[in-house]
Coordinates of C-alpha atoms in Angstrom, one line a residue:
P299 CA -50.2 -19.5 23.6
T300 CA -48.2 -20.2 20.5
S301 CA -44.4 -20.2 20.0
Y302 CA -42.5 -20.3 16.7
F303 CA -39.0 -21.7 16.3
E304 CA -36.6 -22.0 13.3
F305 CA -33.8 -24.6 13.4
P306 CA -31.6 -26.6 11.0
V307 CA -31.8 -30.4 10.8
L308 CA -29.7 -33.0 9.0
H309 CA -31.7 -34.6 6.2
K310 CA -31.2 -38.3 5.4
D311 CA -29.4 -37.4 2.2
G312 CA -26.8 -35.5 4.2
S313 CA -28.0 -32.0 3.3
T314 CA -29.1 -29.4 5.9
R315 CA -32.7 -28.4 5.9
W316 CA -34.3 -25.5 7.8
I317 CA -37.5 -26.2 9.7
G318 CA -40.1 -23.6 10.9
Q319 CA -42.2 -25.0 13.7
N320 CA -45.3 -23.6 15.5
I321 CA -45.9 -25.1 19.0
E322 CA -49.3 -24.4 20.6
L323 CA -50.3 -25.3 24.2
M324 CA -53.8 -26.8 24.2
R325 CA -55.9 -27.7 27.2
S326 CA -58.9 -30.1 26.9
A327 CA -62.3 -29.7 28.7
E328 CA -61.1 -32.4 31.1
G329 CA -58.1 -30.3 32.0
D330 CA -55.5 -32.4 30.0
V331 CA -52.6 -30.4 28.6
R332 CA -51.2 -31.2 25.2
L333 CA -48.7 -29.6 22.9
L334 CA -49.5 -29.3 19.2
G335 CA -46.6 -28.9 16.9
V336 CA -46.8 -28.0 13.2
A337 CA -43.5 -28.1 11.3
R338 CA -42.8 -27.1 7.7
D339 CA -39.7 -27.1 5.5
I340 CA -38.6 -23.4 5.1
T341 CA -35.2 -24.2 3.4
I342 CA -36.0 -22.3 0.2
A343 CA -37.4 -19.3 2.1
K344 CA -34.3 -19.3 4.3
Q345 CA -32.1 -19.4 1.3
Q346 CA -34.0 -16.5 -0.3
Q347 CA -33.7 -14.6 2.9
E348 CA -30.0 -15.1 3.0
E349 CA -29.6 -14.1 -0.7
L350 CA -31.6 -10.9 0.0
Q351 CA -29.4 -10.2 3.0
A352 CA -26.2 -10.8 0.9
M353 CA -27.6 -8.6 -1.9
S354 CA -28.5 -5.9 0.6
Q355 CA -25.0 -6.0 2.0
K356 CA -23.4 -5.9 -1.4
L357 CA -25.5 -2.8 -2.3
E358 CA -24.5 -1.2 1.0
N359 CA -20.9 -1.9 0.2
Q360 CA -21.2 -0.5 -3.2
A361 CA -22.9 2.6 -1.8
T362 CA -20.0 3.0 0.7
L363 CA -17.5 2.6 -2.1
L364 CA -19.2 5.2 -4.2
R365 CA -19.3 7.6 -1.2
E366 CA -15.6 7.0 -0.6
L367 CA -14.7 7.5 -4.3
N368 CA -16.8 10.7 -4.3
E369 CA -14.8 11.9 -1.3
Y370 CA -11.6 11.2 -3.2
A371 CA -12.8 13.1 -6.2
L372 CA -13.8 16.1 -4.0
S373 CA -10.5 16.0 -2.1
V374 CA -8.3 16.1 -5.1
M375 CA -10.4 18.5 -7.1
D376 CA -9.1 21.5 -5.2
K377 CA -5.4 20.4 -5.4
H378 CA -3.4 22.4 -7.8
S379 CA -0.1 20.4 -7.9
I380 CA 0.9 16.8 -8.3
S381 CA 2.6 16.8 -4.9
E382 CA -0.7 17.8 -3.2
I383 CA -2.7 15.2 -5.2
V384 CA -0.4 12.3 -4.3
R385 CA -0.1 13.2 -0.7
E386 CA -3.8 13.4 -0.3
V387 CA -4.3 9.9 -1.9
T388 CA -1.6 8.2 0.2
G389 CA -3.1 9.6 3.4
R390 CA -6.6 8.5 2.6
L391 CA -5.6 5.0 1.5
I392 CA -3.8 4.5 4.9
S393 CA -6.8 5.7 6.9
Q394 CA -9.6 4.1 4.9
L395 CA -8.1 0.7 4.1
N396 CA -5.9 0.1 7.2
F397 CA -2.8 -0.1 5.1
E398 CA 0.5 0.0 7.0
D399 CA 2.2 2.1 4.4
C400 CA 1.5 3.7 1.0
I401 CA 3.9 5.2 -1.5
I402 CA 3.3 6.8 -4.8
Y403 CA 6.0 6.9 -7.5
I404 CA 6.0 9.2 -10.5
R405 CA 7.7 8.2 -13.7
E406 CA 10.4 10.4 -15.1
G407 CA 11.7 8.8 -18.3
N408 CA 12.9 5.3 -17.5
I409 CA 13.0 5.7 -13.7
L410 CA 10.4 5.8 -10.9
K411 CA 10.8 8.3 -8.1
Q412 CA 9.0 8.2 -4.7
V413 CA 7.2 11.5 -4.4
A414 CA 4.7 10.9 -1.5
A415 CA 4.5 8.5 1.4
H416 CA 2.3 7.8 4.4
G417 CA 3.5 5.4 7.0
P418 CA 7.1 4.8 8.2
K419 CA 8.6 6.8 5.3
D420 CA 6.5 9.9 5.9
S421 CA 8.7 12.7 7.2
G422 CA 5.7 14.6 8.4
S423 CA 6.3 17.3 5.8
H424 CA 6.2 17.2 2.0
D425 CA 9.4 15.0 1.8
V426 CA 9.8 11.2 1.7
I427 CA 12.5 9.8 4.0
D428 CA 15.3 8.4 1.9
P429 CA 13.3 8.4 -1.3
L430 CA 13.9 5.3 -3.4
V431 CA 14.6 5.5 -7.2
I432 CA 13.8 2.4 -9.2
P433 CA 14.5 1.8 -12.9
V434 CA 11.5 0.9 -14.9
G435 CA 11.5 -2.9 -15.2
E436 CA 13.3 -3.6 -11.9
G437 CA 11.6 -4.9 -8.8
I438 CA 7.8 -5.5 -8.5
T439 CA 7.1 -1.7 -8.8
G440 CA 9.3 -1.4 -11.9
F441 CA 7.8 -4.5 -13.4
V442 CA 4.3 -3.1 -13.0
A443 CA 5.4 0.2 -14.5
Q444 CA 6.8 -1.6 -17.4
T445 CA 3.8 -3.9 -18.1
G446 CA 0.9 -1.6 -16.9
R447 CA -0.6 -4.5 -15.0
S448 CA -1.4 -4.5 -11.3
E449 CA 0.0 -7.2 -9.0
I450 CA -0.8 -8.6 -5.6
I451 CA 2.1 -10.5 -4.0
G452 CA 0.9 -12.7 -1.1
D453 CA 4.4 -13.6 0.0
T454 CA 7.3 -11.4 -1.0
T455 CA 9.9 -13.8 0.4
T456 CA 9.1 -16.1 -2.6
D457 CA 9.3 -13.4 -5.2
P458 CA 12.9 -12.7 -6.4
R459 CA 11.8 -9.3 -7.8
Y460 CA 11.1 -7.9 -4.3
I461 CA 13.3 -4.9 -3.4
V462 CA 13.6 -4.1 0.3
D463 CA 13.0 -0.4 1.0
D464 CA 13.0 0.8 4.6
E465 CA 12.2 -2.8 6.0
T466 CA 11.1 -6.2 4.7
R467 CA 7.3 -6.7 4.6
L468 CA 5.6 -9.9 3.6
S469 CA 2.9 -8.8 1.1
E470 CA 2.6 -6.1 -1.5
L471 CA 0.0 -4.4 -3.7
T472 CA 1.2 -2.5 -6.7
V473 CA -1.1 -0.6 -9.1
P474 CA 0.0 1.5 -12.2
I475 CA -1.3 5.0 -12.7
I476 CA -2.3 5.1 -16.4
T477 CA -3.6 7.9 -18.5
D478 CA -4.0 7.7 -22.3
G479 CA -2.3 4.3 -22.3
E480 CA 0.8 5.6 -20.7
V481 CA 2.0 4.6 -17.2
I482 CA 2.8 7.9 -15.4
G483 CA 3.3 6.5 -11.9
V484 CA 2.6 3.6 -9.5
I485 CA 0.8 3.3 -6.2
D486 CA 2.5 0.8 -4.0
S487 CA 1.6 -0.6 -0.5
E488 CA 3.3 -3.2 1.6
H489 CA 2.1 -5.0 4.7
S490 CA 3.8 -7.1 7.4
E491 CA 1.2 -9.9 7.1
K492 CA 1.3 -12.5 4.3
D493 CA -1.8 -12.5 2.0
F494 CA -3.1 -9.2 3.5
F495 CA -4.2 -7.6 0.3
T496 CA -7.5 -8.7 -1.3
S497 CA -9.2 -8.4 -4.7
D498 CA -11.4 -5.7 -3.1
H499 CA -8.3 -3.7 -2.1
L500 CA -7.0 -4.1 -5.7
S501 CA -10.3 -2.9 -7.3
F502 CA -10.5 0.1 -5.0
V503 CA -6.9 1.2 -5.5
E504 CA -7.2 0.7 -9.3
T505 CA -10.2 3.0 -9.4
I506 CA -8.3 5.6 -7.4
A507 CA -5.4 5.3 -9.8
S508 CA -7.7 6.0 -12.7
L509 CA -9.2 9.0 -11.0
I510 CA -5.9 10.6 -10.0
G511 CA -4.3 9.7 -13.4
A512 CA -6.9 12.0 -15.1
K513 CA -6.3 14.7 -12.5
I514 CA -2.5 14.5 -12.8
K515 CA -2.8 14.7 -16.6
A516 CA -5.1 17.7 -16.2
T517 CA -2.7 19.3 -13.8
R518 CA 0.2 18.8 -16.1
V519 CA -1.8 20.2 -19.0
L520 CA -2.8 23.3 -17.0
E521 CA 0.8 23.9 -15.9
L522 CA 1.8 23.7 -19.5
A523 CA -1.0 26.0 -20.5
Q524 CA -0.1 28.6 -17.9
E525 CA 3.5 28.6 -19.1
R526 CA 2.5 29.2 -22.7
I527 CA 0.2 32.0 -21.6
R528 CA 3.2 33.7 -20.1
R529 CA 5.2 33.3 -23.3
S530 CA 2.5 34.0 -25.8
E531 CA -1.3 34.0 -25.8
E532 CA -1.3 32.6 -29.3
K533 CA 1.1 29.8 -28.5
Y534 CA -1.0 29.0 -25.5
R535 CA -4.2 28.7 -27.5
G536 CA -2.4 26.6 -30.2
A537 CA -1.2 24.2 -27.5
I538 CA -4.6 23.7 -26.1
E539 CA -6.1 23.0 -29.5
N540 CA -3.6 20.2 -30.0
L541 CA -4.5 18.5 -26.7
E542 CA -7.6 16.5 -25.9
L543 CA -9.1 19.5 -24.2
G544 CA -11.8 21.9 -25.2
L545 CA -11.2 25.7 -24.9
M546 CA -14.0 28.3 -24.8
E547 CA -14.0 32.0 -24.1
V548 CA -17.0 33.8 -22.6
D549 CA -17.5 37.5 -21.7
A550 CA -18.2 38.8 -18.2
S551 CA -21.9 37.9 -18.6
G552 CA -21.2 34.3 -19.6
V553 CA -22.0 34.9 -23.3
I554 CA -19.9 32.7 -25.6
V555 CA -17.3 34.7 -27.5
K556 CA -15.1 32.0 -29.0
P557 CA -15.6 28.3 -28.9
Y558 CA -12.4 26.6 -30.2
D559 CA -12.5 23.7 -32.6
S560 CA -11.5 21.1 -29.9
F561 CA -14.5 22.3 -27.7
C562 CA -16.9 22.0 -30.7
R563 CA -15.7 18.5 -31.4
M564 CA -16.1 17.6 -27.7
T565 CA -19.7 18.9 -27.5
G566 CA -21.0 18.3 -31.0
Y567 CA -21.8 22.0 -31.7
T568 CA -20.5 24.3 -34.4
P569 CA -19.2 27.8 -33.7
E570 CA -22.3 29.2 -35.3
D571 CA -24.5 27.2 -32.8
L572 CA -22.8 28.8 -29.9
I573 CA -21.4 32.3 -30.5
G574 CA -23.6 35.0 -28.8
K575 CA -25.5 32.5 -26.6
K576 CA -25.2 32.1 -22.9
A577 CA -23.1 29.1 -22.1
N578 CA -25.3 28.1 -19.1
D579 CA -28.4 28.1 -21.2
V580 CA -26.9 25.9 -23.8
F581 CA -25.0 23.3 -21.8
L582 CA -26.5 23.1 -18.3
S583 CA -29.6 21.4 -16.8
R584 CA -31.4 23.2 -14.1
E585 CA -29.7 21.2 -11.5
M586 CA -26.3 22.3 -12.7
H587 CA -27.1 26.1 -12.8
E588 CA -26.4 26.6 -9.1
T589 CA -22.9 25.0 -9.3
M590 CA -22.0 27.1 -12.4
E591 CA -23.4 30.3 -10.9
R592 CA -21.1 29.7 -7.8
E593 CA -18.1 29.2 -10.1
D594 CA -19.1 32.3 -12.2
L595 CA -19.1 34.3 -9.0
S596 CA -15.5 33.2 -8.3
R597 CA -14.4 34.1 -11.8
Q598 CA -16.0 37.6 -11.3
Q599 CA -13.9 38.0 -8.1
G600 CA -10.8 37.1 -10.1
V601 CA -10.4 33.6 -8.7
S602 CA -9.3 30.7 -10.9
G603 CA -10.6 27.2 -10.1
V604 CA -11.0 23.6 -11.2
Y605 CA -14.4 21.9 -10.8
E606 CA -16.5 19.1 -12.2
I607 CA -19.9 19.6 -13.8
E608 CA -22.3 17.9 -16.2
L609 CA -22.7 19.3 -19.7
Q610 CA -25.3 18.4 -22.2
H611 CA -23.9 17.3 -25.6
K612 CA -25.7 18.4 -28.7
D613 CA -27.1 14.9 -29.2
G614 CA -28.8 15.1 -25.7
S615 CA -26.3 12.9 -23.8
V616 CA -24.8 14.0 -20.6
M617 CA -21.0 14.6 -20.3
N618 CA -19.0 14.7 -17.1
V619 CA -16.4 17.4 -17.5
L620 CA -13.5 18.9 -15.5
I621 CA -13.3 22.6 -16.1
S622 CA -10.5 24.9 -15.3
G623 CA -11.8 28.5 -15.4
T624 CA -9.4 31.4 -15.5
P625 CA -10.6 35.1 -15.6
Y626 CA -8.9 37.7 -17.8
F627 CA -8.9 41.5 -17.3
D628 CA -8.6 44.7 -19.1
D629 CA -5.8 47.3 -18.6
E630 CA -7.8 48.8 -15.6
G631 CA -8.1 45.4 -13.8
N632 CA -11.7 44.8 -14.7
M633 CA -12.8 41.2 -15.3
I634 CA -14.0 41.2 -18.9
G635 CA -14.3 37.4 -19.5
S636 CA -12.8 34.0 -18.8
F637 CA -11.2 31.1 -20.4
G638 CA -12.6 27.6 -19.7
I639 CA -10.4 24.5 -20.3
H640 CA -12.7 21.4 -20.5
Y641 CA -11.6 17.8 -20.0
D642 CA -14.1 15.1 -20.7
I643 CA -14.0 12.5 -17.9
T644 CA -17.3 10.7 -18.9
A645 CA -15.6 7.4 -19.6
L646 CA -13.7 7.5 -16.3
K647 CA -16.9 8.2 -14.4
Q648 CA -18.7 5.3 -16.1
K649 CA -16.1 2.9 -14.7
L650 CA -16.7 4.0 -11.1

């Protein structure tokens, strides 16, 4: 019988080498028993194996991260108010990253207001217990809002900027929520342990901040658009044209009636390219048809909605787009078409 062993040995030069050794039990014709050992240096092979294992673990971690980010995207997609969005995020950060607390501030002028919390300051409803208001530029949170740069504080007792909220904690992670170069809020988490937060925590929370920044912007824009619709359809359309959004109208069959200039700039088409054609045939790959057909059915049932889909640019590239679809009706209540507000998130998706 033959046995194989792997073990480290200390080389004369002080380095560690790995040895792979086969040991075989041999018996001579006279009945003598001997052991035959063959050893070889497997250090390089061992190092390659460890590198492959590390690479495999890294890929697995990246896959897990992408799944979690996808869950975040899906979870906030169906939220229709800023309050719902921020509460969803704080709750998920607490559960997924084992944070002790998580608070989101929204900027209003030169102040930051706590609008959502999970942890000790969570009232269990939609309210934050004793919500803190911080001027921009004050404290760690205010400083991050002012500079637009994230910070990890390993020991808050050594940082004079630290502001005690409900209780003193020893480490802090603070990340700005930025959209179009403007800080619109801050994600802040504190922990009772020193040096709790890592660069992986920072990277993950920064990605979430980018994701919800776009959603908060889109939500604000949609709220503004809805208000302008109530005042005047023409004012509503004009407002959309002035924003970085593409507006398109289709009839009940999905045929393009009016592509606005902003939408044409976004997709590379001219109005003449699009009017009279079915939007799904122009912009969607076969894989996206099922998603769009499901959303079209919702529009036909009079339901508005926000969803993400891939659209094909005129140059053949693929765009990731958030669409808010709103049906409109004739005087008898029949759905005769819908407005689609399109927000290009391709750049954001590429950073994920």
